[in-house]
Amino acid sequence: MAWTLLAAGFSFYIPTTSTAHLGLIAFFIYLFAAFYSPGEGPVPFTYSAEVFPLSHREVGMGGMNVLAFLMILSVIPETKQRTLEELDYVFAVPTGRFAAYQWGRVVPWWIKRWVFWRRGETIEGLYKEDNAERRDEEGDRRLRLRGEKGDDEGKPGKAQGENDFGGETKEEASSASSGAEQGEGKEKEVGKAA
């Protein structure tokens, strides 16, 4: 297996103008995967399942699952439904601070909420809410771009007076400009009368 990775590494010395450059790199990585999968690939799973004696296997595996759950709860942040920009905030928090938050805030909240059924319990977020304001602004912008602000004469999805791009319609723009011109004319007449 080591020779396949070594050959893949040396394939990077082939000039990129050559068609063999990318082909050989892909070939040697493919060979590594072909040798690794039936060889050492399944060993950790087999070893973890067979390491305990038969009489203690269920308890041992259950204990390993609980230990894995506690480690994941302590050090791995939730990234579901977050943008790439928000992930910068998530991973900027030090692991020690994240673990203290999980054990000091999340676990007590979860027990109050789901064990004692206190529906009104809330939890303070770990990440600063400056990105929540940005998320609200971004959501408003998306709504405007989609045109989901109201309906215009029974047409769903458009706010009154908006076209498909969130701006004024041509008729409104022309009436507004003609109204402005009429207003300027009245101001001139008032100035002359005075």
mmCIF file of C-alpha atoms in Angstrom:
data_model
loop_
_atom_site.group_PDB
_atom_site.id
_atom_site.type_symbol
_atom_site.label_atom_id
_atom_site.label_comp_id
_atom_site.label_asym_id
_atom_site.label_seq_id
_atom_site.Cartn_x
_atom_site.Cartn_y
_atom_site.Cartn_z
ATOM 1 C CA MET A 1 0.000 0.000 0.000
ATOM 2 C CA ALA A 2 2.818 2.394 0.779
ATOM 3 C CA TRP A 3 4.286 2.029 -2.699
ATOM 4 C CA THR A 4 1.004 3.125 -4.311
ATOM 5 C CA LEU A 5 0.988 6.387 -2.343
ATOM 6 C CA LEU A 6 4.688 6.882 -3.037
ATOM 7 C CA ALA A 7 4.062 6.404 -6.767
ATOM 8 C CA ALA A 8 1.101 8.807 -6.621
ATOM 9 C CA GLY A 9 3.339 11.373 -4.935
ATOM 10 C CA PHE A 10 6.081 10.984 -7.550
ATOM 11 C CA SER A 11 3.458 11.341 -10.290
ATOM 12 C CA PHE A 12 3.142 15.003 -9.299
ATOM 13 C CA TYR A 13 6.623 15.523 -10.782
ATOM 14 C CA ILE A 14 5.279 14.710 -14.239
ATOM 15 C CA PRO A 15 4.655 18.006 -16.095
ATOM 16 C CA THR A 16 1.032 19.086 -15.985
ATOM 17 C CA THR A 17 1.001 19.512 -19.755
ATOM 18 C CA SER A 18 1.325 15.721 -20.105
ATOM 19 C CA THR A 19 -1.847 13.630 -20.189
ATOM 20 C CA ALA A 20 -0.118 11.033 -17.997
ATOM 21 C CA HIS A 21 0.077 13.474 -15.040
ATOM 22 C CA LEU A 22 -3.532 13.262 -13.901
ATOM 23 C CA GLY A 23 -4.024 9.708 -15.162
ATOM 24 C CA LEU A 24 -1.179 8.226 -13.115
ATOM 25 C CA ILE A 25 -2.159 10.105 -9.958
ATOM 26 C CA ALA A 26 -5.721 8.803 -10.231
ATOM 27 C CA PHE A 27 -4.501 5.277 -11.060
ATOM 28 C CA PHE A 28 -2.226 4.990 -8.026
ATOM 29 C CA ILE A 29 -4.856 6.417 -5.678
ATOM 30 C CA TYR A 30 -7.314 3.891 -7.106
ATOM 31 C CA LEU A 31 -4.813 1.072 -6.477
ATOM 32 C CA PHE A 32 -4.318 2.268 -2.893
ATOM 33 C CA ALA A 33 -8.083 2.145 -2.283
ATOM 34 C CA ALA A 34 -8.311 -1.298 -3.915
ATOM 35 C CA PHE A 35 -5.589 -2.683 -1.611
ATOM 36 C CA TYR A 36 -6.790 -0.843 1.515
ATOM 37 C CA SER A 37 -10.473 -1.805 1.351
ATOM 38 C CA PRO A 38 -10.166 -5.596 1.666
ATOM 39 C CA GLY A 39 -6.958 -5.400 3.713
ATOM 40 C CA GLU A 40 -6.664 -2.953 6.576
ATOM 41 C CA GLY A 41 -9.862 -0.996 5.887
ATOM 42 C CA PRO A 42 -12.306 -3.065 7.979
ATOM 43 C CA VAL A 43 -9.824 -3.856 10.778
ATOM 44 C CA PRO A 44 -10.888 -1.069 13.198
ATOM 45 C CA PHE A 45 -14.532 -2.123 12.995
ATOM 46 C CA THR A 46 -13.742 -5.807 13.446
ATOM 47 C CA TYR A 47 -11.280 -5.103 16.227
ATOM 48 C CA SER A 48 -13.703 -2.911 18.177
ATOM 49 C CA ALA A 49 -16.417 -5.566 17.907
ATOM 50 C CA GLU A 50 -14.173 -8.501 18.839
ATOM 51 C CA VAL A 51 -11.952 -6.914 21.498
ATOM 52 C CA PHE A 52 -14.249 -7.829 24.395
ATOM 53 C CA PRO A 53 -14.745 -11.428 25.584
ATOM 54 C CA LEU A 54 -18.009 -13.026 24.520
ATOM 55 C CA SER A 55 -19.481 -12.807 28.028
ATOM 56 C CA HIS A 56 -18.942 -9.009 28.207
ATOM 57 C CA ARG A 57 -19.308 -8.008 24.568
ATOM 58 C CA GLU A 58 -22.720 -6.292 24.829
ATOM 59 C CA VAL A 59 -21.736 -4.304 27.901
ATOM 60 C CA GLY A 60 -18.394 -3.373 26.351
ATOM 61 C CA MET A 61 -19.910 -2.189 23.095
ATOM 62 C CA GLY A 62 -22.640 -0.309 24.969
ATOM 63 C CA GLY A 63 -19.984 1.411 27.065
ATOM 64 C CA MET A 64 -18.039 2.355 23.961
ATOM 65 C CA ASN A 65 -21.203 3.835 22.436
ATOM 66 C CA VAL A 66 -21.896 5.899 25.573
ATOM 67 C CA LEU A 67 -18.262 7.081 25.637
ATOM 68 C CA ALA A 68 -18.461 8.032 21.938
ATOM 69 C CA PHE A 69 -21.731 9.918 22.543
ATOM 70 C CA LEU A 70 -20.213 11.896 25.426
ATOM 71 C CA MET A 71 -17.116 12.744 23.399
ATOM 72 C CA ILE A 72 -19.216 13.904 20.431
ATOM 73 C CA LEU A 73 -21.459 15.973 22.712
ATOM 74 C CA SER A 74 -18.401 17.624 24.243
ATOM 75 C CA VAL A 75 -16.274 18.482 21.236
ATOM 76 C CA ILE A 76 -18.249 18.410 17.963
ATOM 77 C CA PRO A 77 -20.448 21.442 17.213
ATOM 78 C CA GLU A 78 -23.699 21.192 15.273
ATOM 79 C CA THR A 79 -23.344 22.477 11.712
ATOM 80 C CA LYS A 80 -26.782 21.604 10.337
ATOM 81 C CA GLN A 81 -28.523 24.374 8.345
ATOM 82 C CA ARG A 82 -25.660 26.842 8.684
ATOM 83 C CA THR A 83 -24.087 28.804 5.869
ATOM 84 C CA LEU A 84 -20.377 28.648 5.174
ATOM 85 C CA GLU A 85 -19.999 32.130 6.663
ATOM 86 C CA GLU A 86 -21.701 31.018 9.878
ATOM 87 C CA LEU A 87 -19.369 28.036 10.123
ATOM 88 C CA ASP A 88 -16.531 30.527 10.627
ATOM 89 C CA TYR A 89 -18.286 31.635 13.834
ATOM 90 C CA VAL A 90 -18.936 28.041 14.890
ATOM 91 C CA PHE A 91 -15.359 26.846 14.535
ATOM 92 C CA ALA A 92 -13.863 30.055 15.948
ATOM 93 C CA VAL A 93 -15.106 29.055 19.421
ATOM 94 C CA PRO A 94 -12.368 27.197 21.362
ATOM 95 C CA THR A 95 -13.132 23.543 22.131
ATOM 96 C CA GLY A 96 -12.862 24.081 25.902
ATOM 97 C CA ARG A 97 -15.409 26.889 25.817
ATOM 98 C CA PHE A 98 -17.710 24.805 23.621
ATOM 99 C CA ALA A 99 -17.491 21.821 26.015
ATOM 100 C CA ALA A 100 -18.185 24.093 29.026
ATOM 101 C CA TYR A 101 -21.231 25.519 27.232
ATOM 102 C CA GLN A 102 -22.521 22.059 26.330
ATOM 103 C CA TRP A 103 -22.210 20.733 29.890
ATOM 104 C CA GLY A 104 -23.110 23.959 31.697
ATOM 105 C CA ARG A 105 -26.035 25.165 29.558
ATOM 106 C CA VAL A 106 -27.229 22.610 26.997
ATOM 107 C CA VAL A 107 -27.362 19.498 29.199
ATOM 108 C CA PRO A 108 -29.270 21.230 32.061
ATOM 109 C CA TRP A 109 -31.652 22.801 29.527
ATOM 110 C CA TRP A 110 -32.227 19.433 27.852
ATOM 111 C CA ILE A 111 -32.993 17.766 31.186
ATOM 112 C CA LYS A 112 -35.425 20.531 32.188
ATOM 113 C CA ARG A 113 -37.066 20.545 28.763
ATOM 114 C CA TRP A 114 -37.307 16.845 27.922
ATOM 115 C CA VAL A 115 -37.119 15.039 31.282
ATOM 116 C CA PHE A 116 -39.178 17.389 33.476
ATOM 117 C CA TRP A 117 -41.305 18.619 30.507
ATOM 118 C CA ARG A 118 -40.926 22.324 31.213
ATOM 119 C CA ARG A 119 -42.035 23.665 27.856
ATOM 120 C CA GLY A 120 -41.141 27.293 28.585
ATOM 121 C CA GLU A 121 -37.436 26.667 29.145
ATOM 122 C CA THR A 122 -35.147 28.575 26.807
ATOM 123 C CA ILE A 123 -31.437 28.426 26.239
ATOM 124 C CA GLU A 124 -28.996 31.224 25.522
ATOM 125 C CA GLY A 125 -27.016 30.700 22.325
ATOM 126 C CA LEU A 126 -23.260 30.227 22.360
ATOM 127 C CA TYR A 127 -22.610 32.183 19.186
ATOM 128 C CA LYS A 128 -23.024 35.939 19.074
ATOM 129 C CA GLU A 129 -26.294 37.166 17.666
ATOM 130 C CA ASP A 130 -24.646 39.623 15.299
ATOM 131 C CA ASN A 131 -24.977 36.962 12.651
ATOM 132 C CA ALA A 132 -28.682 36.573 13.555
ATOM 133 C CA GLU A 133 -29.245 40.197 12.504
ATOM 134 C CA ARG A 134 -27.319 39.510 9.330
ATOM 135 C CA ARG A 135 -29.421 36.381 8.791
ATOM 136 C CA ASP A 136 -32.623 38.440 9.238
ATOM 137 C CA GLU A 137 -31.398 41.040 6.739
ATOM 138 C CA GLU A 138 -30.394 38.302 4.334
ATOM 139 C CA GLY A 139 -33.795 36.620 4.744
ATOM 140 C CA ASP A 140 -35.561 39.915 4.024
ATOM 141 C CA ARG A 141 -33.395 40.380 0.938
ATOM 142 C CA ARG A 142 -34.228 36.865 -0.242
ATOM 143 C CA LEU A 143 -37.925 37.531 0.259
ATOM 144 C CA ARG A 144 -37.663 40.704 -1.790
ATOM 145 C CA LEU A 145 -35.792 38.886 -4.546
ATOM 146 C CA ARG A 146 -38.354 36.102 -4.602
ATOM 147 C CA GLY A 147 -41.153 38.657 -4.492
ATOM 148 C CA GLU A 148 -42.948 37.079 -1.538
ATOM 149 C CA LYS A 149 -43.973 40.268 0.282
ATOM 150 C CA GLY A 150 -47.695 40.343 -0.485
ATOM 151 C CA ASP A 151 -49.962 40.218 -3.449
ATOM 152 C CA ASP A 152 -50.641 42.702 -6.187
ATOM 153 C CA GLU A 153 -54.201 42.550 -7.550
ATOM 154 C CA GLY A 154 -54.598 38.891 -6.622
ATOM 155 C CA LYS A 155 -51.226 37.868 -8.046
ATOM 156 C CA PRO A 156 -49.448 35.931 -5.279
ATOM 157 C CA GLY A 157 -45.813 36.639 -4.645
ATOM 158 C CA LYS A 158 -45.614 40.365 -5.407
ATOM 159 C CA ALA A 159 -45.919 43.277 -3.066
ATOM 160 C CA GLN A 160 -48.152 46.064 -4.212
ATOM 161 C CA GLY A 161 -46.316 48.151 -6.771
ATOM 162 C CA GLU A 162 -43.419 45.709 -7.233
ATOM 163 C CA ASN A 163 -42.293 44.098 -10.427
ATOM 164 C CA ASP A 164 -40.509 40.739 -10.605
ATOM 165 C CA PHE A 165 -37.263 42.313 -9.441
ATOM 166 C CA GLY A 166 -38.611 44.073 -6.336
ATOM 167 C CA GLY A 167 -38.715 47.568 -7.896
ATOM 168 C CA GLU A 168 -41.463 49.856 -9.129
ATOM 169 C CA THR A 169 -43.467 48.997 -12.194
ATOM 170 C CA LYS A 170 -43.010 51.128 -15.326
ATOM 171 C CA GLU A 171 -46.410 52.752 -14.920
ATOM 172 C CA GLU A 172 -45.691 53.820 -11.338
ATOM 173 C CA ALA A 173 -42.268 55.135 -12.228
ATOM 174 C CA SER A 174 -43.677 57.240 -15.063
ATOM 175 C CA SER A 175 -46.581 58.533 -12.943
ATOM 176 C CA ALA A 176 -44.186 59.381 -10.104
ATOM 177 C CA SER A 177 -41.886 61.289 -12.448
ATOM 178 C CA SER A 178 -44.771 63.175 -14.064
ATOM 179 C CA GLY A 179 -46.137 63.984 -10.591
ATOM 180 C CA ALA A 180 -42.751 65.311 -9.579
ATOM 181 C CA GLU A 181 -42.639 67.495 -12.706
ATOM 182 C CA GLN A 182 -46.124 68.844 -11.943
ATOM 183 C CA GLY A 183 -45.038 69.582 -8.364
ATOM 184 C CA GLU A 184 -42.035 71.549 -9.604
ATOM 185 C CA GLY A 185 -44.289 73.598 -11.881
ATOM 186 C CA LYS A 186 -46.599 74.460 -8.959
ATOM 187 C CA GLU A 187 -43.602 75.552 -6.857
ATOM 188 C CA LYS A 188 -42.496 77.895 -9.659
ATOM 189 C CA GLU A 189 -45.994 79.395 -9.900
ATOM 190 C CA VAL A 190 -46.099 79.937 -6.135
ATOM 191 C CA GLY A 191 -42.687 81.602 -6.285
ATOM 192 C CA LYS A 192 -43.848 83.946 -9.068
ATOM 193 C CA ALA A 193 -47.031 84.898 -7.181
ATOM 194 C CA ALA A 194 -45.062 85.806 -4.092
#
